[in-house]
Coordinates of C-alpha atoms in Angstrom, one line a residue:
Chain A
M287 CA -36.2 -35.3 86.8
T288 CA -36.0 -33.5 83.4
A289 CA -33.1 -33.9 81.0
L290 CA -32.3 -30.2 81.6
F291 CA -31.9 -30.8 85.3
D292 CA -29.4 -33.6 84.6
Y293 CA -27.6 -31.4 82.1
L294 CA -27.3 -28.5 84.5
L295 CA -25.9 -30.9 87.1
G296 CA -23.2 -32.0 84.7
L297 CA -22.3 -28.4 83.8
G298 CA -22.3 -27.5 87.5
D299 CA -20.5 -30.6 88.8
D300 CA -17.7 -30.2 86.2
A301 CA -17.1 -26.6 87.4
L302 CA -17.5 -27.4 91.1
V303 CA -15.1 -30.3 91.1
A304 CA -12.6 -28.4 88.9
A305 CA -12.8 -25.5 91.4
Q306 CA -12.3 -27.7 94.4
R307 CA -9.3 -29.5 92.9
T308 CA -7.7 -26.4 91.4
A309 CA -8.0 -24.6 94.8
E310 CA -5.8 -27.2 96.4
W311 CA -2.9 -25.2 94.9
C312 CA -3.6 -22.4 97.4
A313 CA -0.4 -22.1 99.6
R314 CA 1.3 -24.8 97.4
A315 CA 2.0 -23.1 94.1
P316 CA 5.6 -22.6 92.8
Q317 CA 5.3 -18.9 93.1
L318 CA 2.9 -16.2 94.3
E319 CA 1.7 -15.1 90.9
E320 CA 0.7 -18.6 89.9
E321 CA -1.0 -19.2 93.2
V322 CA -3.2 -16.1 92.7
A323 CA -3.8 -17.0 89.0
L324 CA -4.9 -20.6 89.9
A325 CA -7.0 -19.4 92.8
N326 CA -8.8 -17.0 90.3
V327 CA -9.3 -19.9 87.8
A328 CA -10.8 -21.9 90.7
L329 CA -13.0 -18.9 91.8
D330 CA -14.4 -18.5 88.3
Q331 CA -15.2 -22.3 88.2
L332 CA -16.9 -21.9 91.6
G333 CA -19.0 -19.0 90.4
Q334 CA -20.1 -21.0 87.3
A335 CA -20.9 -24.0 89.5
R336 CA -23.1 -21.9 91.8
A337 CA -25.0 -20.4 88.9
F338 CA -25.7 -23.8 87.2
L339 CA -26.5 -25.6 90.5
T340 CA -28.8 -22.8 91.7
Y341 CA -30.6 -23.1 88.3
A342 CA -30.8 -26.9 88.7
A343 CA -32.2 -26.5 92.2
D344 CA -34.8 -24.0 91.1
L345 CA -35.9 -26.2 88.2
E346 CA -36.2 -29.2 90.5
G347 CA -38.4 -27.2 92.9
A348 CA -38.0 -29.8 95.7
G349 CA -36.7 -27.4 98.3
R350 CA -33.0 -28.1 97.6
D351 CA -30.6 -25.2 97.0
E352 CA -27.0 -25.0 95.6
D353 CA -25.6 -26.0 98.9
A354 CA -27.8 -29.1 99.2
L355 CA -26.7 -30.1 95.7
A356 CA -23.0 -29.5 96.4
F357 CA -22.7 -30.8 99.9
L358 CA -25.5 -33.3 100.4
R359 CA -25.2 -35.5 97.3
D360 CA -23.0 -38.6 97.4
E361 CA -20.4 -39.8 95.0
H362 CA -22.7 -41.7 92.6
E363 CA -25.0 -38.7 92.3
F364 CA -22.4 -36.4 90.8
R365 CA -22.4 -36.0 87.0
N366 CA -19.0 -34.5 86.4
V367 CA -16.5 -36.0 84.0
Q368 CA -13.5 -37.9 85.6
L369 CA -11.0 -35.4 84.1
V370 CA -11.8 -32.8 86.8
E371 CA -11.4 -35.2 89.7
L372 CA -7.8 -36.4 88.8
P373 CA -5.2 -35.4 91.3
N374 CA -3.3 -32.2 90.6
G375 CA 0.0 -34.0 90.1
D376 CA 2.9 -31.6 89.3
F377 CA 2.4 -28.1 87.9
A378 CA 2.6 -29.4 84.3
T379 CA -0.3 -31.8 85.0
T380 CA -2.4 -29.0 86.4
V381 CA -1.6 -26.9 83.4
A382 CA -2.5 -29.8 81.0
K383 CA -5.8 -30.4 82.8
T384 CA -6.7 -26.7 82.8
L385 CA -5.9 -26.3 79.1
L386 CA -7.8 -29.4 78.0
L387 CA -10.9 -28.6 80.2
A388 CA -10.9 -24.8 79.5
A389 CA -10.7 -25.2 75.7
Y390 CA -13.7 -27.5 75.9
Q391 CA -15.7 -25.3 78.3
N392 CA -15.0 -22.2 76.2
L393 CA -16.3 -23.9 73.0
L394 CA -19.3 -25.4 74.9
Y395 CA -20.2 -22.1 76.7
T396 CA -19.8 -20.1 73.5
R397 CA -22.4 -22.3 71.8
L398 CA -24.7 -22.5 74.8
A399 CA -24.7 -18.7 74.9
Q400 CA -26.7 -18.9 71.6
V401 CA -29.5 -21.2 72.8
A402 CA -33.1 -20.0 73.2
E403 CA -33.4 -20.9 76.9
P404 CA -32.5 -17.4 78.4
R405 CA -31.2 -18.4 81.8
L406 CA -28.9 -21.1 80.4
A407 CA -27.7 -18.7 77.7
G408 CA -27.1 -15.9 80.2
I409 CA -24.9 -17.9 82.5
A410 CA -23.0 -19.4 79.5
A411 CA -22.3 -16.0 77.9
K412 CA -20.6 -14.9 81.2
A413 CA -18.8 -18.2 81.7
A414 CA -17.5 -18.2 78.1
K415 CA -15.6 -15.0 78.7
E416 CA -14.1 -16.4 81.9
S417 CA -13.0 -19.7 80.3
A418 CA -11.3 -17.7 77.5
F419 CA -8.9 -16.4 80.2
H420 CA -8.3 -19.9 81.5
V421 CA -7.4 -21.1 78.0
S422 CA -5.1 -18.2 77.6
Y423 CA -3.4 -18.8 81.0
A424 CA -2.9 -22.5 80.4
S425 CA -1.7 -21.9 76.9
V426 CA 1.0 -19.6 78.0
W427 CA 2.3 -22.2 80.5
T428 CA 2.0 -25.1 78.1
V429 CA 4.1 -23.3 75.6
R430 CA 6.6 -22.0 78.2
L431 CA 7.1 -25.5 79.6
G432 CA 6.9 -27.5 76.4
D433 CA 9.2 -25.2 74.5
G434 CA 11.5 -24.8 77.5
T435 CA 14.3 -26.9 78.9
P436 CA 14.6 -30.6 78.1
L437 CA 13.3 -31.4 81.6
S438 CA 10.3 -29.1 81.4
H439 CA 9.5 -30.4 77.9
R440 CA 9.5 -34.0 79.1
R441 CA 7.3 -33.2 82.1
M442 CA 4.8 -31.2 80.0
R443 CA 4.7 -34.0 77.4
D444 CA 4.2 -36.6 80.1
A445 CA 1.4 -34.5 81.7
V446 CA -0.5 -34.2 78.4
E447 CA -0.2 -37.9 77.8
E448 CA -1.3 -38.8 81.3
V449 CA -4.5 -36.6 81.1
W450 CA -5.4 -37.3 77.4
P451 CA -7.4 -40.5 78.0
Y452 CA -9.7 -38.6 80.3
T453 CA -10.7 -36.0 77.6
H454 CA -12.8 -38.4 75.5
E455 CA -15.5 -38.3 78.1
L456 CA -16.1 -34.6 77.3
F457 CA -17.4 -35.5 73.9
E458 CA -19.7 -38.4 74.8
P459 CA -23.4 -38.1 74.0
W460 CA -25.0 -36.0 76.7
A461 CA -27.7 -33.5 76.1
A462 CA -30.9 -31.7 77.0
P463 CA -33.3 -30.5 74.4
E464 CA -32.8 -27.0 75.6
A465 CA -29.1 -27.2 74.9
G466 CA -29.6 -28.8 71.5
L467 CA -26.0 -29.7 71.2
D468 CA -24.1 -32.9 70.3
P469 CA -20.9 -32.8 72.4
A470 CA -19.2 -34.9 69.7
A471 CA -19.4 -31.9 67.4
L472 CA -17.1 -30.0 69.7
R473 CA -14.2 -32.4 69.4
G474 CA -13.1 -31.1 65.9
P475 CA -12.9 -27.4 67.0
W476 CA -11.4 -28.5 70.4
L477 CA -8.6 -30.5 68.6
E478 CA -7.9 -27.5 66.5
V479 CA -7.5 -25.2 69.6
V480 CA -5.5 -27.7 71.6
G481 CA -3.4 -28.8 68.6
R482 CA -2.4 -25.3 67.9
V483 CA -1.2 -24.8 71.5
L484 CA 0.6 -28.1 71.6
G485 CA 2.3 -27.3 68.2
E486 CA 3.6 -24.0 69.5
A487 CA 4.8 -25.9 72.6
T488 CA 6.8 -28.3 70.4
L489 CA 4.6 -31.1 71.6
T490 CA 2.6 -33.6 69.6
R491 CA -1.0 -34.7 70.2
P492 CA -1.0 -38.0 72.0
P493 CA -2.6 -40.9 70.1
D494 CA -6.1 -41.9 71.1
G495 CA -5.9 -45.1 73.1
W496 CA -8.1 -46.2 76.0
A497 CA -10.8 -43.8 77.1
A498 CA -12.1 -43.1 80.6
T499 CA -15.8 -43.1 80.8
G500 CA -18.7 -43.2 83.4
G501 CA -18.6 -39.9 85.2
R502 CA -21.8 -38.6 83.6
A503 CA -23.5 -41.7 84.9
G504 CA -22.1 -41.3 88.4
R505 CA -19.2 -43.7 88.2
H506 CA -16.0 -42.0 89.4
T507 CA -12.3 -42.6 90.0
E508 CA -10.8 -43.6 93.3
W509 CA -9.6 -40.0 93.8
F510 CA -13.1 -38.6 93.9
G511 CA -14.3 -39.9 97.3
P512 CA -11.5 -38.2 99.3
L513 CA -12.1 -34.9 97.4
L514 CA -15.8 -35.0 98.3
A515 CA -15.1 -35.9 101.9
E516 CA -12.9 -32.9 102.3
M517 CA -15.3 -30.6 100.4
Q518 CA -18.4 -31.8 102.2
Y519 CA -17.1 -32.4 105.8
V520 CA -17.8 -29.0 107.4
H521 CA -21.3 -28.7 105.9
R522 CA -22.3 -32.1 107.1
A523 CA -20.7 -31.7 110.6
H524 CA -22.5 -28.4 111.2
V525 CA -25.9 -29.0 109.8
G526 CA -27.7 -25.7 109.0
A527 CA -24.9 -23.5 110.3
R528 CA -24.9 -19.9 109.0
W529 CA -22.2 -17.3 108.8
Chain B
M95 CA -40.3 10.3 94.5
V96 CA -39.1 7.4 96.7
K97 CA -37.9 5.7 93.5
S98 CA -35.5 8.4 92.4
E99 CA -34.1 8.6 95.9
V100 CA -33.6 4.8 96.2
E101 CA -32.1 4.8 92.7
A102 CA -29.6 7.5 93.5
A103 CA -28.7 5.8 96.8
V104 CA -28.0 2.4 95.4
A105 CA -26.2 3.8 92.4
A106 CA -23.8 5.4 94.8
V107 CA -22.9 2.2 96.6
L108 CA -19.1 1.7 96.3
D109 CA -17.6 -1.5 94.8
P110 CA -15.7 -3.2 97.7
E111 CA -12.7 -4.2 95.3
L112 CA -12.6 -0.9 93.4
Q113 CA -13.5 1.6 96.0
M114 CA -13.0 4.6 93.7
L115 CA -16.1 3.4 91.7
S116 CA -19.7 3.1 92.5
I117 CA -21.8 0.2 91.2
G118 CA -23.6 2.8 89.0
E119 CA -20.4 3.8 87.4
L120 CA -19.4 0.2 86.9
G121 CA -22.6 -0.5 85.0
M122 CA -23.7 -3.2 87.5
L123 CA -27.0 -1.6 88.3
R124 CA -29.7 -2.8 85.9
E125 CA -33.0 -1.8 87.3
V126 CA -34.7 -0.2 90.4
S127 CA -38.4 -0.5 91.0
V128 CA -40.4 0.7 94.0
D129 CA -44.1 -0.3 94.5
D130 CA -46.8 1.8 96.2
D131 CA -46.0 0.4 99.6
G132 CA -42.4 1.5 99.3
N133 CA -41.0 -2.1 98.6
A134 CA -38.0 -1.9 96.4
V135 CA -36.6 -4.5 93.9
V136 CA -33.0 -3.8 92.8
T137 CA -31.5 -5.8 90.0
V138 CA -27.7 -6.0 89.7
T139 CA -25.4 -7.9 87.3
P140 CA -22.2 -9.4 88.7
T141 CA -19.0 -8.5 87.0
Y142 CA -17.8 -12.2 87.4
L143 CA -20.0 -15.2 88.2
G144 CA -17.7 -16.0 91.1
C145 CA -17.1 -12.4 92.2
P146 CA -16.4 -12.7 96.0
A147 CA -17.6 -9.2 96.6
L148 CA -21.1 -9.9 95.4
E149 CA -22.6 -10.8 98.8
L150 CA -21.2 -7.7 100.3
I151 CA -22.5 -5.6 97.4
K152 CA -26.0 -7.1 97.9
A153 CA -25.9 -6.2 101.6
D154 CA -24.7 -2.7 100.9
V155 CA -27.4 -2.2 98.2
A156 CA -30.1 -3.3 100.6
A157 CA -28.8 -1.0 103.4
A158 CA -28.6 2.0 101.0
A159 CA -32.1 1.4 99.7
R160 CA -33.5 1.2 103.2
A161 CA -31.6 4.3 104.3
A162 CA -33.2 6.1 101.3
G163 CA -36.7 5.3 102.5
A164 CA -37.5 1.9 101.0
A165 CA -39.7 -0.2 103.3
D166 CA -38.5 -3.6 102.2
V167 CA -35.7 -4.4 99.7
E168 CA -35.1 -7.4 97.4
V169 CA -31.8 -7.6 95.6
V170 CA -32.1 -9.7 92.4
V171 CA -28.9 -10.9 90.7
S172 CA -29.4 -11.1 86.9
M173 CA -26.8 -12.9 84.7
S174 CA -28.3 -11.9 81.4
P175 CA -27.2 -9.9 79.5
A176 CA -23.7 -10.6 80.7
W177 CA -21.8 -7.7 82.2
T178 CA -18.9 -6.3 80.1
T179 CA -16.2 -3.8 80.8
D180 CA -17.6 -1.9 77.9
W181 CA -20.4 -0.7 80.3
L182 CA -17.8 1.3 82.3
S183 CA -18.6 5.0 82.0
E184 CA -15.9 7.4 80.8
S185 CA -15.8 9.0 84.2
A186 CA -15.2 5.5 85.7
R187 CA -12.3 4.9 83.3
A188 CA -10.8 8.3 84.3
K189 CA -11.1 7.5 88.0
L190 CA -9.4 4.1 87.5
A191 CA -6.5 5.7 85.8
D192 CA -6.2 8.3 88.5
A193 CA -6.0 5.5 91.1
G194 CA -3.1 3.9 89.1
I195 CA -5.2 1.2 87.5
A196 CA -5.0 1.0 83.7
P197 CA -8.6 1.0 82.5
P198 CA -9.7 -1.8 80.1
G199 CA -9.7 -1.4 76.3
R200 CA -12.8 -2.1 74.3
V201 CA -13.8 -5.8 74.1
S202 CA -14.0 -5.5 70.3
L203 CA -10.3 -4.5 70.3
P204 CA -8.7 -7.2 72.5
L205 CA -5.2 -6.6 71.2
L206 CA -5.0 -3.1 72.3
Q207 CA -2.4 -3.1 75.1
P208 CA -2.9 -0.7 78.0
G209 CA -0.4 2.1 78.5
C210 CA 1.1 3.0 81.8
P211 CA -1.4 4.9 84.0
R212 CA 1.4 6.7 85.7
C213 CA 3.7 7.9 82.9
A214 CA 1.6 7.1 79.8
F215 CA 4.4 5.0 78.3
P216 CA 2.5 3.1 75.6
E217 CA 4.0 -0.4 75.6
T218 CA 3.8 -2.4 78.8
T219 CA 4.3 -6.1 79.5
E220 CA 2.2 -8.5 81.5
L221 CA 3.8 -9.8 84.7
A222 CA 0.9 -12.0 85.8
S223 CA -2.5 -12.7 84.3
A224 CA -4.3 -12.3 87.7
G225 CA -3.7 -9.6 90.2
G226 CA -5.1 -8.8 93.7
A227 CA -8.6 -9.4 92.3
A228 CA -9.9 -11.8 89.6
C229 CA -10.7 -8.9 87.3
M230 CA -7.1 -7.5 87.4
A231 CA -3.8 -8.4 85.7
L232 CA -0.4 -7.2 86.9
R233 CA 1.7 -5.4 84.3
L234 CA 5.1 -3.7 84.2
C235 CA 5.9 -0.3 82.6
P236 CA 9.4 -0.3 81.1
G237 CA 9.2 3.6 81.0
C238 CA 9.0 4.3 84.7
G239 CA 9.9 0.8 85.9
E240 CA 6.8 0.6 88.0
P241 CA 4.3 -2.3 88.2
F242 CA 0.7 -1.5 87.8
E243 CA -2.7 -3.2 87.9
H244 CA -4.9 -3.4 84.7
L245 CA -8.6 -4.0 84.7
K246 CA -8.9 -6.6 82.0
A247 CA -11.3 -6.1 79.1
H248 CA -14.0 -8.6 79.6

């Protein structure tokens, strides 16, 4: 398949898996407002995933649709980064994951909105606005917890440190000619955004140590299989079912 | 002649989340075309990529076009250019305020905070970044003490 197909799978899978994982907070969040907010973040990600995967399926022209791509591929065929498949952990871990992912997605989508390929640019322009809300939501909580009590500070700090090794994968070489973008070029602006939020939260940026890798090539963490099993079960148990 | 009737009918379809507004007033309706055989193609732009109301809107649009005389209806969803709250008509903003929902500011003026739609108190605070729908925030007015919904500039 073309490089653009693979690229769209990566964009779509990042959003799809982030949506599925974030939506696990439904009926489990610490308070109603946060539950609604997290559900809306997940819903935005799901909408982005649908747009990218539908585009990928149209491009492939092999009779697959967004559902076939989401529910009928196996683990090694998914192109998402490992960051989005990590367990939710406590609320601070979810906030850290949301901040680090959304800051990247916002920068990426903002640039993709400028590319010449009209369908990619159109989806990205819409998605960029949505991810700006996610950055703002996660930033507020990072600051509130980081600059809060000694306990909340410790847990927010631990969360950022735990998730940090999984952020390097976001900036690995991965491209399609239509996107014309080197992900490594996003890391500087990303560090600036993330660094500003961490600073306000009285947290320091963790040192760069080991780096998770392999998601874009279909190598995933031990947590990914159970997520897929839950997400894909109904579709596979009731083949061809319609509402 | 069929075209103008189909256009008027689909423009009047109400948004399921904001039932005081039609999709015409929301600026979601991009284009209506009707060929010689009466087959209509209606292009709409979603307010959010993941808007859960989109499937219902598509069904309502198809039903409205048929009721107005279209033989067959295709509803096309177009992402580009991306929908913005700046496309809300002035009458739509007034209807939102009448329903107790603070209308969005201009996207170019993101720092403009919404006043209270009930008592017009100018400075209000955000309670939650998401309300009953993805496009809403929940705010509190210190003037009248009432919480209210705000359609976020987007």
